[in-house]
Every structure is written in C-alpha cells, then in structure tokens.
Amino acid sequence: MQRFQLALPALLVLCVSAELRAEPAPAKPHAQPTCFCKDRSVTVQSFESFFPSTLPHFPAAAMPSFAPSALDHPVPHQPGHLPGVAETPGQGQDEDLPTPVVSIRVEAPAESAVGQDLEYRIFVVNRSQAAAHHVVVRDRLPANARYVRASPEPSETQPELAWELGSLEPGARREIRLILSPTGGGEIDNCVRVAFEHGVRLKTQLARAALRLQKIGPAEAQLYDALSYQLIVTNTGNAPLANVLISDELPDGLEHRENRKQLSFSVDSLAPGQSRQFSYEVIAKRTGRLGNRAVATATGGLRDEVQSTVTVNEAALQLKMEAPREQSFGRTINYDLIVSNTGTAPLANVAVINRLPAKAAFVSASDNGRLAGSQVEWSLGNLAAGASKTIHLKLRPTGTGEIVNSAEARADRGLRVTAEAKTNVVGEAGLLFEVVDTEDPIEVGQDTQYNIIIRNQGSVPATNIRITATVPPQLAVTRVQGPSDHAREESKIVFQPLNLPPGKDTIYRVFVRGIKAGDARFRVELTSDQLTSGSLLEEESTNIFTPGQQEN
C-alpha cells in the first residue's frame, strides 16, 4: 500500500481597494475579499490554498476562496526531478514531510488624488521548509485603472498582468513594484493573486515475464554429416515463466535418429534470468539449403521463434584417363589422368594409384608420382569444389597386342572412382626406341648426357636406321658418341644410317651442358625401312635451373 501527500497548486487571492477623492471623505467599506488598511497603506494577512494545476482567470469581484487540503504522509520535492513534483519509488513514507506555504502581501495607498499614479508593492514570500514551483502572480486590472509600468516587467499584460517567478526556495522572497494610473473617480478595487505548484510522483515497477529462444547449429555441412543443434530458452523478464513449450519441426533432408519430424521440449517454469538448454542430433541426407523454424510459447500468450539454415554440400570425385588407341611397339604410351571435384564441398587427401599392365614397363610420372612395387602412386592433397588436376604417366610396351591400363582415385569420406584406357600395340618393325637423360635436374653450367637406345626385337634386320636429334636452346652440345658418324646442322645432330640385326641393340650418346634455365626438351626422330607408317619420335625433358634456385 502506497501512502503519499499531494499538494496541488496553491492559489492565494489578495484584494486591495483604494478610494480616489477630490477632498477628504469618510472611509467606505471595502468589497470582499476584505482589505486591512493602515495609514496610507493596506496590510493583508497571508494564507495558503491548494488549487488545480491550471490557473484560472477570475474577475476581481468574483474571486473564490479555497480551504487548505492535505493528504497523509507528504513527499518532498527532490532536486533533479520534475519541478513541483516529488518522486517516490512506490514505498510508503513513515514521516510527514513539509508542504510549501507561500504568502502574498501588498502595500498600496488607501486614498489618492484624481490624476495621481498609484504605486503597489507586492511581496511574495515562501514561509515554509519546502520549495514552491511555477510561482505565478496575476493581477486583473480594475476597469478604472490602466497599467503604466512595473519592476520587474510582467511576462503578460493581456488579458491581465502576470509575473512568472519560477521556483521559490524555502524562505525566499520576491518583490514586484507596480504603477497604475486611475482613469476615473471612485474606488479602485485591485485584486492580486499568487499560485504555485507542489506535488508528488510515484513509480511502480510492473513485473513482466519475457521469452527468448535461441538455436545454435552449423551453417555448413557435408552430405551424411551428423549435425548437432542446441535450443536455449531464456526468461529475460522480471517475473516467472510458466508452461514453456518448444517445438522444432525438421525440414526434409535432416533426419533424426528416431525418424521424428517434429521435436518437442517442455519446461514447467523459468525464474527471471533462468535458461534451459536442449540438444539433439540429425543426419544430413540431402544437399542444398535446408531451413526450419523453432517456436517457444509460454503462459500469457508469450511467444518467440527463431529461423535456422544449414547449407549441405557434397564432394564428388571423378577420374578420367586419356591415351592413344594405337601405338607402335617400341614407343612409349603417354597417359593423361584427370582428377576432378564436381561437387560443392572440398575434397581432402586425394590420391591416385595406377597399377602397371602386364605388358608395360614404367618410364616416368609427373607431380611426384613414384613407382611402388607394381603400381604408381600420387598424393595430390586437397581439391577445391569445381577444381581439377591433370597428371601424366609414361609406360613402355613390352609386347604387342592390347594393353589395358587402369587407375583408381581416392579421397576422404570413403570416396573411390576408377578409370581405364585401352591401347593396341602393333609390332611393325620390332624396334625398341628409348631416350634417357643421366642427370635431371641440372644447374646452369652442369653437364648431363642423353642415351639414345635402339633395340631390334623383331625377327628380321632393321635397315637404314636414321637418327636425328634436336638440341633445345637451353643446352649446348659438348661431345657426341655413336655407332655411326654424325653431322651438325644448326640445332640438329644427324647420324649416318645403319642396320641392326634382330636381337641386337645399339646406343648413341649426346653430351650436353646447361646454358639457360628452363624446361629443356631433347627430341629424337627415328626412321627405318621397316617403319612404313612413319617415323618414331621420342622426347626427353630436363629441368635446368640457376644456382640457388630450387627445382620446380
């Protein structure tokens, strides 16, 4: 129960009468309200009244009188709050507090000659221990007098004189000097009144519960991932929550272990500031953006909802193998293995394994591919969504007929794909042709050599075997050895033709020195009478780098 005192605006009315005479005459009785006169001045007593906040304008002869009013346990004005209004936090006061009392006193001549100005001295005094606010003095001039001047000047002159004095602290006093000029004879009946404000403001804190729902979960995932979600319900108000119910409807593509599409959780009550958390897991069974809405309700019509969205991606591994459909026996078969990620999620720990066919031997592999037993292995690391990687493999046929080469690509999450290519190896001349460098890579200024090996694996001699070697600009020839003479034609070395019996081999050696950094390609062309479909070409790559530069 709150107890307070409200002192409404006070209105104090004082009427002063003065009679204008041409010569002395007996004193006339004054009209209400009574003015007490002494000598040439009128002295009035002060009194207090309480009045509504809006100050009315009354005719001088019709001013009402008001009796004092008080409520139990008054509340004083506190500085910093609304002027004239005291504030309390909604608790009863145990002590009476002071109420402002403002008095008004007017001094004026009791008699005056016609044509002589009248001087009024108006005194406004706060005789209490409480401040009075919005103090206003008003004077509705009588009909037979006009305003001349005042100190201080009034803030209003029509329809009446008004002085806004603001606040009067306890014991404060203000004086107004007013000069009026009579406009006719007879009695001048002038009423001066003062009004002020004093009140109390109460604050009552209203207890109110408030509901907030949060959902925590991943923004991205991969297909078949297990996703964890947390639902957190909180009472953010200052009153208890009752009968809290949370409903979370799962979208298509998120599967609960119990195959439930709608999950429900309940809380009997939540104290102010208290939270409860609920957790669950689902499996991502579909790609794309999957969104859903969770809703929390409580007694009193309270409701909150939260939207959540997860983007489910899928990594897709693809492998292609490209090779010539036909190759002459003795020539290497070049394979291109293309590894691609056609999905929307990155691939991790991508590896490729190529098992050697029965009738082929390993020659070389790009991208750090290495021979491990009877297979070639690559470790390619991660592959971003939409990216691809091409690696190269060279095999030498060891017999004629069809060679079937197969490879497998692997990645994390158990992803595996295979690819294969078929090449028909024909034995037209039975010549085996191979070019090998002895040192690779080399620095600029370092020497290496190319061995050109020719073997007749056929049953008849190979005749008019001609070898032409093309030296790249990154290399300079230092020496040449071979079973036949040679001649140099700019960047080419042309050997004289020779014959090679079946089952025999021969070797040409070209010694070179690196003179320029880069990828040097040493190319050799072989022709023979038995190669009716065209010459054989072989190319060997050597990496040349400057001192201090790492190998690519």
Coordinates of C-alpha atoms in Angstrom, one line a residue:
M1 CA 0.0 0.0 0.0
Q2 CA 1.5 3.4 -1.0
R3 CA 0.9 6.4 1.2
F4 CA 1.8 9.9 0.0
Q5 CA 0.8 13.6 0.2
L6 CA -0.1 15.5 -2.9
A7 CA -0.1 19.3 -2.5
L8 CA -1.9 20.6 -5.6
P9 CA -1.1 24.1 -7.0
A10 CA -2.0 26.8 -4.5
L11 CA -3.9 30.0 -5.3
L12 CA -3.8 32.9 -2.9
V13 CA -6.0 35.9 -3.6
L14 CA -5.5 39.3 -2.1
C15 CA -7.8 42.3 -3.0
V16 CA -6.7 45.8 -2.3
S17 CA -9.0 48.8 -2.5
A18 CA -8.1 52.5 -2.8
E19 CA -10.5 55.4 -3.0
L20 CA -9.9 58.4 -5.1
R21 CA -11.1 61.7 -3.6
A22 CA -11.1 65.3 -4.6
E23 CA -11.3 66.2 -0.9
P24 CA -11.3 64.2 2.4
A25 CA -14.3 62.0 2.9
P26 CA -15.4 59.2 5.3
A27 CA -13.9 55.8 4.5
K28 CA -16.1 53.4 2.5
P29 CA -16.5 49.8 3.4
H30 CA -14.4 47.5 1.1
A31 CA -16.0 44.8 -1.0
Q32 CA -15.0 41.1 -0.5
P33 CA -12.3 40.0 0.0
T34 CA -11.6 42.3 2.9
C35 CA -8.5 44.6 2.8
F36 CA -7.0 45.7 6.1
C37 CA -5.8 49.3 5.8
K38 CA -3.5 51.3 8.0
D39 CA -2.4 54.9 7.3
R40 CA -1.8 55.2 3.6
S41 CA -1.2 51.6 3.0
V42 CA -3.2 48.4 3.2
T43 CA -1.8 45.4 5.0
V44 CA -3.2 41.9 4.3
Q45 CA -2.6 38.6 6.0
S46 CA -1.2 35.6 4.1
F47 CA -2.9 32.4 3.8
E48 CA -2.5 29.1 1.9
S49 CA -4.8 27.3 -0.5
F50 CA -4.5 24.3 -2.9
F51 CA -5.8 24.6 -6.4
P52 CA -5.8 22.6 -9.6
S53 CA -2.7 22.8 -11.9
T54 CA -4.3 25.1 -14.4
L55 CA -4.6 28.7 -13.1
P56 CA -8.0 30.1 -14.0
H57 CA -8.7 33.8 -14.6
F58 CA -11.3 35.3 -12.3
P59 CA -12.9 38.7 -12.3
A60 CA -11.7 40.8 -9.5
A61 CA -15.1 40.8 -7.8
A62 CA -15.7 37.1 -8.2
M63 CA -12.6 35.5 -6.7
P64 CA -13.3 32.2 -4.9
S65 CA -11.7 31.2 -1.7
F66 CA -10.2 27.8 -1.1
A67 CA -9.7 25.9 2.1
P68 CA -6.4 24.1 2.8
S69 CA -6.2 20.4 1.9
A70 CA -3.6 17.7 2.9
L71 CA -3.0 14.0 2.3
D72 CA -1.3 11.6 4.7
H73 CA 2.5 11.4 4.6
P74 CA 3.5 14.1 2.2
V75 CA 6.5 13.6 -0.1
P76 CA 9.0 16.5 -0.5
H77 CA 10.3 17.8 -3.8
Q78 CA 13.6 16.3 -4.8
P79 CA 16.1 18.2 -6.9
G80 CA 16.7 16.8 -10.4
H81 CA 13.1 15.6 -10.8
L82 CA 10.1 17.3 -12.4
P83 CA 9.7 20.8 -10.7
G84 CA 6.8 20.8 -8.3
V85 CA 6.5 17.1 -8.2
A86 CA 8.2 14.8 -5.6
E87 CA 9.1 11.3 -6.6
T88 CA 8.9 8.1 -4.6
P89 CA 9.8 4.5 -5.6
G90 CA 6.4 3.2 -4.6
Q91 CA 7.0 2.7 -0.9
G92 CA 5.1 4.4 1.9
Q93 CA 6.7 7.2 3.9
D94 CA 6.8 7.0 7.7
E95 CA 7.3 10.7 8.4
D96 CA 5.3 13.8 7.5
L97 CA 7.3 16.0 5.1
P98 CA 7.0 19.8 4.8
T99 CA 4.5 21.4 2.4
P100 CA 5.2 24.7 0.8
V101 CA 3.3 27.8 2.2
V102 CA 3.5 30.9 0.0
S103 CA 2.2 34.3 1.3
I104 CA 1.5 37.5 -0.6
R105 CA 1.4 41.0 0.9
V106 CA 0.5 44.2 -1.0
E107 CA 1.2 47.7 0.1
A108 CA -0.9 50.5 -1.5
P109 CA -2.3 53.9 -0.6
A110 CA -5.7 53.9 1.0
E111 CA -6.5 57.3 -0.6
S112 CA -5.2 59.2 -3.6
A113 CA -6.0 62.3 -5.6
V114 CA -7.5 62.1 -9.0
G115 CA -4.8 62.1 -11.7
Q116 CA -2.1 60.8 -9.4
D117 CA -0.5 57.4 -10.2
L118 CA -0.9 54.6 -7.7
E119 CA 2.1 52.5 -6.5
Y120 CA 1.6 49.0 -5.4
R121 CA 4.4 47.0 -3.7
I122 CA 3.7 43.2 -4.0
F123 CA 5.7 40.9 -1.7
V124 CA 5.7 37.1 -2.3
V125 CA 7.4 35.0 0.4
N126 CA 7.9 31.2 0.9
R127 CA 7.4 30.8 4.6
S128 CA 7.8 27.0 4.7
Q129 CA 10.6 24.4 4.6
A130 CA 9.6 23.2 1.1
A131 CA 10.2 24.7 -2.3
A132 CA 7.3 26.1 -4.3
H133 CA 7.4 25.8 -8.0
H134 CA 5.9 27.5 -11.0
V135 CA 5.0 30.5 -8.9
V136 CA 2.9 33.0 -10.8
V137 CA 1.5 36.4 -9.6
R138 CA -1.5 37.6 -11.6
D139 CA -3.3 41.0 -11.5
R140 CA -6.5 41.6 -13.5
L141 CA -6.6 45.3 -13.6
P142 CA -9.8 47.1 -12.5
A143 CA -11.8 48.9 -15.2
N144 CA -11.0 52.4 -13.9
A145 CA -7.2 52.0 -13.9
R146 CA -4.5 51.3 -16.6
Y147 CA -1.1 49.8 -16.5
V148 CA 1.9 52.2 -16.5
R149 CA 4.9 50.2 -15.6
A150 CA 6.3 47.6 -13.3
S151 CA 9.6 46.2 -12.0
P152 CA 10.1 43.6 -13.0
E153 CA 8.2 43.8 -16.2
P154 CA 5.3 41.3 -16.4
S155 CA 5.6 38.4 -18.8
E156 CA 2.0 39.0 -19.8
T157 CA -0.1 42.2 -20.0
Q158 CA -3.3 40.9 -21.6
P159 CA -5.9 40.0 -20.6
E160 CA -4.2 40.5 -17.2
L161 CA -0.8 41.2 -15.8
A162 CA 1.3 38.1 -15.0
W163 CA 4.7 37.6 -13.5
E164 CA 6.3 34.1 -13.7
L165 CA 8.6 33.9 -10.8
G166 CA 9.7 30.3 -11.3
S167 CA 10.7 28.4 -8.1
L168 CA 10.8 29.9 -4.6
E169 CA 13.2 28.0 -2.2
P170 CA 12.3 27.9 1.5
G171 CA 12.5 31.4 3.0
A172 CA 12.8 33.1 -0.4
R173 CA 11.2 36.5 -1.1
R174 CA 10.3 38.3 -4.3
E175 CA 9.1 41.9 -4.7
I176 CA 7.1 43.5 -7.5
R177 CA 6.6 47.3 -7.9
L178 CA 3.5 48.1 -9.9
I179 CA 2.4 51.6 -11.1
L180 CA -1.2 52.1 -12.2
S181 CA -2.9 55.3 -13.5
P182 CA -6.5 55.9 -12.5
T183 CA -8.8 56.6 -15.4
G184 CA -11.8 57.8 -13.4
G185 CA -13.1 58.6 -9.9
G186 CA -14.5 56.5 -7.2
E187 CA -13.0 53.4 -5.7
I188 CA -10.2 51.4 -7.4
D189 CA -10.6 47.7 -6.3
N190 CA -7.5 45.8 -7.4
C191 CA -7.1 42.0 -6.7
V192 CA -3.7 40.4 -6.8
R193 CA -3.3 36.7 -6.5
V194 CA -0.4 34.2 -6.4
A195 CA -0.5 30.5 -7.5
F196 CA 2.2 27.8 -7.2
E197 CA 2.6 24.1 -7.7
H198 CA 3.6 21.3 -5.3
G199 CA 3.0 17.6 -6.0
V200 CA 4.3 14.0 -5.8
R201 CA 5.2 11.5 -8.5
L202 CA 5.0 7.7 -7.8
K203 CA 6.8 5.0 -9.7
T204 CA 5.5 1.4 -9.6
Q205 CA 7.6 -1.3 -11.2
L206 CA 5.4 -3.7 -13.2
A207 CA 6.7 -7.3 -13.1
R208 CA 6.6 -8.9 -16.5
A209 CA 7.9 -12.1 -17.9
A210 CA 9.7 -12.2 -21.4
L211 CA 10.5 -15.2 -23.5
R212 CA 13.6 -15.6 -25.8
L213 CA 14.5 -18.6 -27.9
Q214 CA 18.0 -19.3 -29.4
K215 CA 19.1 -22.0 -31.8
I216 CA 22.8 -22.9 -32.2
G217 CA 23.9 -25.1 -35.1
P218 CA 26.3 -25.4 -38.1
A219 CA 25.9 -23.1 -41.0
E220 CA 27.6 -25.5 -43.4
A221 CA 27.9 -29.3 -43.5
Q222 CA 28.6 -32.2 -45.9
L223 CA 26.3 -34.9 -47.1
Y224 CA 25.8 -37.6 -44.4
D225 CA 27.4 -35.5 -41.7
A226 CA 26.0 -35.7 -38.1
L227 CA 24.8 -32.2 -37.1
S228 CA 24.4 -31.1 -33.5
Y229 CA 21.9 -28.4 -32.5
Q230 CA 21.2 -26.7 -29.2
L231 CA 17.9 -24.9 -28.3
I232 CA 18.2 -22.4 -25.5
V233 CA 15.1 -20.8 -23.9
T234 CA 15.5 -17.9 -21.5
N235 CA 13.3 -15.8 -19.3
T236 CA 14.5 -12.3 -20.0
G237 CA 11.8 -10.6 -17.9
N238 CA 11.4 -10.0 -14.1
A239 CA 8.5 -12.4 -13.5
P240 CA 8.4 -16.2 -13.6
L241 CA 7.5 -18.0 -16.9
A242 CA 5.2 -21.0 -16.7
N243 CA 4.4 -23.9 -19.1
V244 CA 7.2 -23.3 -21.6
L245 CA 6.9 -25.4 -24.7
I246 CA 9.4 -25.6 -27.5
S247 CA 8.6 -27.1 -30.9
D248 CA 11.2 -27.7 -33.7
E249 CA 10.0 -29.1 -37.0
L250 CA 12.8 -30.7 -39.0
P251 CA 13.0 -29.9 -42.8
D252 CA 13.2 -32.6 -45.4
G253 CA 16.8 -33.7 -45.7
L254 CA 17.6 -33.6 -41.9
E255 CA 16.9 -37.0 -40.4
H256 CA 16.5 -37.6 -36.6
R257 CA 17.7 -41.0 -35.3
E258 CA 14.2 -41.8 -34.2
N259 CA 12.7 -40.6 -37.5
R260 CA 10.8 -37.9 -35.8
K261 CA 9.9 -34.9 -37.9
Q262 CA 8.8 -32.6 -35.0
L263 CA 10.8 -32.4 -31.8
S264 CA 9.1 -31.0 -28.6
F265 CA 10.6 -30.0 -25.3
S266 CA 8.9 -28.6 -22.2
V267 CA 9.8 -26.6 -19.1
D268 CA 7.3 -26.2 -16.2
S269 CA 8.7 -22.9 -15.1
L270 CA 11.6 -20.5 -15.6
A271 CA 12.6 -17.9 -13.0
P272 CA 13.7 -14.4 -14.2
G273 CA 17.1 -14.7 -15.9
Q274 CA 17.0 -18.5 -15.9
S275 CA 17.7 -20.6 -19.1
R276 CA 17.3 -24.2 -20.2
Q277 CA 19.1 -25.9 -23.0
F278 CA 18.1 -28.9 -25.1
S279 CA 20.3 -30.7 -27.6
Y280 CA 19.7 -33.1 -30.4
E281 CA 21.5 -34.6 -33.5
V282 CA 20.4 -35.2 -37.1
I283 CA 22.0 -36.6 -40.2
A284 CA 22.2 -34.6 -43.4
K285 CA 20.6 -36.7 -46.1
R286 CA 20.1 -34.1 -48.8
T287 CA 22.2 -31.4 -50.4
G288 CA 21.2 -27.7 -50.6
R289 CA 19.9 -25.0 -48.2
L290 CA 17.8 -26.6 -45.5
G291 CA 15.9 -24.2 -43.2
N292 CA 13.4 -24.6 -40.4
R293 CA 11.7 -22.7 -37.6
A294 CA 11.7 -23.4 -33.9
V295 CA 8.9 -21.8 -31.8
A296 CA 8.7 -21.3 -28.0
T297 CA 5.4 -20.5 -26.2
A298 CA 4.5 -19.8 -22.5
T299 CA 1.5 -18.9 -20.4
G300 CA 0.2 -15.5 -21.0
G301 CA 0.4 -15.6 -24.8
L302 CA 4.2 -15.2 -24.8
R303 CA 5.9 -16.5 -28.0
D304 CA 9.2 -16.4 -29.7
E305 CA 10.6 -18.1 -32.8
V306 CA 14.0 -18.5 -34.5
Q307 CA 14.9 -19.4 -38.0
S308 CA 18.0 -21.5 -38.8
T309 CA 19.5 -22.6 -42.1
V310 CA 22.3 -25.1 -43.0
T311 CA 23.9 -25.5 -46.4
V312 CA 24.6 -29.1 -47.1
N313 CA 27.4 -29.7 -49.7
E314 CA 28.7 -32.8 -51.4
A315 CA 32.2 -33.6 -52.6
A316 CA 32.1 -35.6 -55.9
L317 CA 35.3 -37.4 -57.1
Q318 CA 35.8 -38.0 -60.8
L319 CA 38.7 -39.7 -62.7
K320 CA 39.3 -39.8 -66.4
M321 CA 42.1 -41.4 -68.3
E322 CA 43.2 -40.5 -71.8
A323 CA 45.6 -42.5 -74.0
P324 CA 46.2 -43.3 -77.7
R325 CA 44.1 -46.1 -79.1
E326 CA 47.0 -47.5 -81.0
Q327 CA 50.8 -47.3 -80.6
S328 CA 53.7 -48.9 -82.3
F329 CA 55.8 -51.4 -80.4
G330 CA 58.9 -49.7 -79.1
R331 CA 57.3 -46.3 -78.5
T332 CA 56.1 -45.1 -75.1
I333 CA 52.4 -44.7 -74.3
N334 CA 51.5 -41.3 -72.8
Y335 CA 48.6 -41.3 -70.3
D336 CA 46.8 -38.3 -69.0
L337 CA 44.9 -38.9 -65.7
I338 CA 42.4 -36.1 -64.9
V339 CA 41.1 -35.9 -61.3
S340 CA 38.1 -33.6 -60.8
N341 CA 35.9 -32.4 -57.9
T342 CA 32.5 -32.0 -59.5
G343 CA 30.7 -31.4 -56.1
T344 CA 30.1 -28.3 -53.9
A345 CA 32.5 -29.3 -51.0
P346 CA 36.3 -29.6 -51.0
L347 CA 38.0 -33.0 -51.3
A348 CA 40.6 -33.9 -48.8
N349 CA 43.6 -36.2 -49.1
V350 CA 43.2 -37.0 -52.8
A351 CA 45.4 -39.9 -54.0
V352 CA 45.7 -41.8 -57.4
I353 CA 47.0 -45.3 -57.8
N354 CA 47.9 -46.7 -61.3
R355 CA 48.6 -50.5 -61.4
L356 CA 51.1 -51.4 -64.2
P357 CA 49.6 -53.5 -67.0
A358 CA 51.1 -56.9 -67.7
K359 CA 52.8 -55.9 -71.0
A360 CA 54.1 -52.5 -70.0
A361 CA 57.0 -51.0 -68.0
F362 CA 57.2 -47.8 -66.0
V363 CA 59.1 -44.9 -67.7
S364 CA 58.1 -41.7 -65.8
A365 CA 55.4 -39.9 -63.9
S366 CA 54.6 -36.2 -63.3
D367 CA 53.7 -34.4 -60.0
N368 CA 56.0 -36.5 -57.8
G369 CA 54.4 -39.8 -58.8
R370 CA 56.5 -42.7 -57.6
L371 CA 56.8 -46.3 -58.5
A372 CA 55.9 -48.5 -55.5
G373 CA 56.2 -52.2 -56.5
S374 CA 53.9 -52.8 -59.4
Q375 CA 52.0 -49.6 -59.1
V376 CA 52.5 -45.8 -59.5
E377 CA 51.2 -43.6 -56.7
W378 CA 50.4 -39.9 -56.4
S379 CA 49.4 -37.8 -53.3
L380 CA 47.6 -34.7 -54.5
G381 CA 46.3 -33.3 -51.2
N382 CA 43.1 -31.3 -51.2
L383 CA 41.0 -30.4 -54.2
A384 CA 38.5 -27.5 -54.0
A385 CA 35.0 -27.7 -55.3
G386 CA 34.9 -27.4 -59.0
A387 CA 38.7 -27.8 -59.4
S388 CA 40.6 -30.4 -61.4
K389 CA 44.1 -31.8 -61.6
T390 CA 45.8 -33.5 -64.6
I391 CA 48.8 -35.8 -64.0
H392 CA 50.9 -37.7 -66.6
L393 CA 52.3 -41.2 -66.9
K394 CA 54.6 -42.8 -69.4
L395 CA 54.7 -46.6 -70.0
R396 CA 56.8 -48.6 -72.4
P397 CA 55.1 -51.6 -74.0
T398 CA 56.9 -54.9 -73.5
G399 CA 54.9 -56.8 -76.1
T400 CA 52.4 -56.4 -78.8
G401 CA 48.6 -56.6 -78.6
E402 CA 46.1 -54.7 -76.4
I403 CA 47.3 -53.0 -73.2
V404 CA 44.6 -52.2 -70.7
N405 CA 45.8 -49.6 -68.1
S406 CA 43.5 -48.9 -65.1
A407 CA 43.8 -46.4 -62.2
E408 CA 41.9 -45.5 -59.1
A409 CA 41.3 -42.1 -57.3
R410 CA 40.6 -41.9 -53.6
A411 CA 39.7 -39.2 -51.1
D412 CA 38.5 -38.9 -47.5
R413 CA 34.9 -40.0 -46.6
G414 CA 35.5 -43.3 -48.4
L415 CA 35.3 -41.8 -51.9
R416 CA 36.7 -44.0 -54.7
V417 CA 36.4 -43.9 -58.5
T418 CA 38.2 -45.8 -61.3
A419 CA 39.1 -45.2 -64.9
E420 CA 40.9 -47.2 -67.6
A421 CA 42.2 -46.8 -71.2
K422 CA 43.0 -49.4 -73.9
T423 CA 45.9 -49.2 -76.4
N424 CA 46.6 -51.6 -79.2
V425 CA 50.4 -52.1 -79.6
V426 CA 51.5 -53.1 -83.1
G427 CA 54.9 -54.6 -83.9
E428 CA 55.7 -53.3 -87.4
A429 CA 59.4 -53.2 -87.3
G430 CA 60.2 -54.7 -83.9
L431 CA 62.4 -51.7 -83.0
L432 CA 62.6 -50.5 -79.4
F433 CA 63.4 -46.9 -79.2
E434 CA 64.2 -45.0 -75.9
V435 CA 65.8 -41.7 -74.9
V436 CA 67.1 -41.3 -71.3
D437 CA 69.0 -38.4 -69.6
T438 CA 71.5 -39.4 -66.9
E439 CA 71.2 -36.3 -64.7
D440 CA 67.9 -34.4 -64.2
P441 CA 67.6 -31.7 -63.0
I442 CA 70.9 -29.8 -63.5
E443 CA 72.2 -26.4 -62.7
V444 CA 73.2 -23.9 -65.4
G445 CA 76.8 -24.9 -66.2
Q446 CA 76.4 -28.5 -65.2
D447 CA 76.7 -31.4 -67.7
T448 CA 74.4 -34.3 -68.5
Q449 CA 74.1 -36.8 -71.3
Y450 CA 71.3 -38.3 -73.4
N451 CA 71.5 -42.0 -74.2
I452 CA 69.6 -43.0 -77.4
I453 CA 69.0 -46.7 -77.2
I454 CA 67.8 -48.8 -80.1
R455 CA 67.0 -52.5 -79.9
N456 CA 65.7 -54.7 -82.7
Q457 CA 63.2 -57.1 -81.1
G458 CA 62.0 -58.4 -84.4
S459 CA 62.9 -61.4 -86.4
V460 CA 64.4 -59.5 -89.4
P461 CA 67.1 -56.9 -89.5
A462 CA 66.1 -53.3 -89.3
T463 CA 67.7 -51.5 -92.2
N464 CA 68.6 -47.8 -92.9
I465 CA 68.1 -46.8 -89.3
R466 CA 68.4 -43.0 -89.2
I467 CA 68.7 -41.0 -86.0
T468 CA 68.1 -37.2 -85.9
A469 CA 68.5 -35.4 -82.5
T470 CA 67.2 -31.8 -82.0
V471 CA 69.0 -30.0 -79.1
P472 CA 66.9 -27.3 -77.3
P473 CA 68.3 -23.8 -76.8
Q474 CA 68.8 -24.3 -73.1
L475 CA 71.6 -26.8 -73.9
A476 CA 75.0 -26.8 -75.6
V477 CA 76.5 -30.0 -77.1
T478 CA 79.9 -30.8 -75.8
R479 CA 80.5 -34.2 -77.3
V480 CA 78.8 -36.9 -79.4
Q481 CA 79.4 -40.7 -79.5
G482 CA 77.7 -43.3 -81.6
P483 CA 78.0 -46.4 -83.8
S484 CA 77.9 -44.1 -86.9
D485 CA 79.3 -40.8 -88.0
H486 CA 77.3 -37.7 -87.5
A487 CA 76.9 -34.2 -88.8
R488 CA 75.6 -31.0 -87.1
E489 CA 73.0 -28.8 -88.8
E490 CA 72.3 -25.8 -86.5
S491 CA 70.5 -27.3 -83.5
K492 CA 70.3 -30.8 -85.1
I493 CA 72.6 -33.8 -84.9
V494 CA 72.2 -36.2 -87.9
F495 CA 73.7 -39.7 -87.7
Q496 CA 74.6 -41.8 -90.7
P497 CA 72.2 -44.7 -91.3
L498 CA 73.0 -48.2 -90.0
N499 CA 71.5 -51.7 -90.0
L500 CA 70.6 -53.5 -86.8
P501 CA 70.3 -57.3 -86.7
P502 CA 67.4 -58.9 -84.8
G503 CA 68.0 -59.2 -81.0
K504 CA 70.8 -56.6 -81.1
D505 CA 70.9 -53.1 -79.7
T506 CA 73.0 -50.0 -80.2
I507 CA 73.3 -46.7 -78.3
Y508 CA 74.1 -43.1 -79.2
R509 CA 75.4 -40.7 -76.6
V510 CA 75.0 -36.9 -76.8
F511 CA 76.9 -35.0 -74.1
V512 CA 75.4 -31.5 -73.3
R513 CA 75.9 -28.6 -70.8
G514 CA 73.1 -26.4 -69.4
I515 CA 73.4 -22.8 -70.5
K516 CA 70.0 -21.4 -69.8
A517 CA 67.4 -22.1 -67.1
G518 CA 64.1 -23.7 -68.2
D519 CA 62.4 -27.0 -69.3
A520 CA 64.7 -28.4 -72.0
R521 CA 63.1 -30.9 -74.4
F522 CA 65.6 -33.1 -76.2
R523 CA 63.8 -34.6 -79.2
V524 CA 64.9 -37.7 -81.3
E525 CA 63.4 -38.9 -84.5
L526 CA 64.0 -42.5 -85.8
T527 CA 63.3 -43.7 -89.3
S528 CA 63.8 -47.2 -90.9
D529 CA 62.8 -49.1 -94.0
Q530 CA 60.5 -51.2 -91.8
L531 CA 58.6 -48.2 -90.4
T532 CA 56.3 -47.8 -93.3
S533 CA 53.6 -45.9 -91.3
G534 CA 56.0 -43.1 -90.4
S535 CA 58.9 -42.2 -88.1
L536 CA 59.2 -42.8 -84.4
L537 CA 59.5 -39.7 -82.1
E538 CA 60.8 -39.7 -78.6
E539 CA 61.3 -36.7 -76.3
E540 CA 63.1 -36.4 -73.0
S541 CA 62.7 -33.4 -70.6
T542 CA 65.5 -32.0 -68.5
N543 CA 64.9 -29.2 -65.9
I544 CA 67.7 -26.6 -65.8
F545 CA 67.9 -24.1 -63.0
T546 CA 70.2 -21.4 -61.9
P547 CA 72.4 -21.9 -58.8
G548 CA 70.4 -21.4 -55.6
Q549 CA 67.1 -21.9 -57.3
Q550 CA 65.0 -24.9 -56.1
E551 CA 63.7 -27.4 -58.5
N552 CA 60.1 -27.0 -59.5

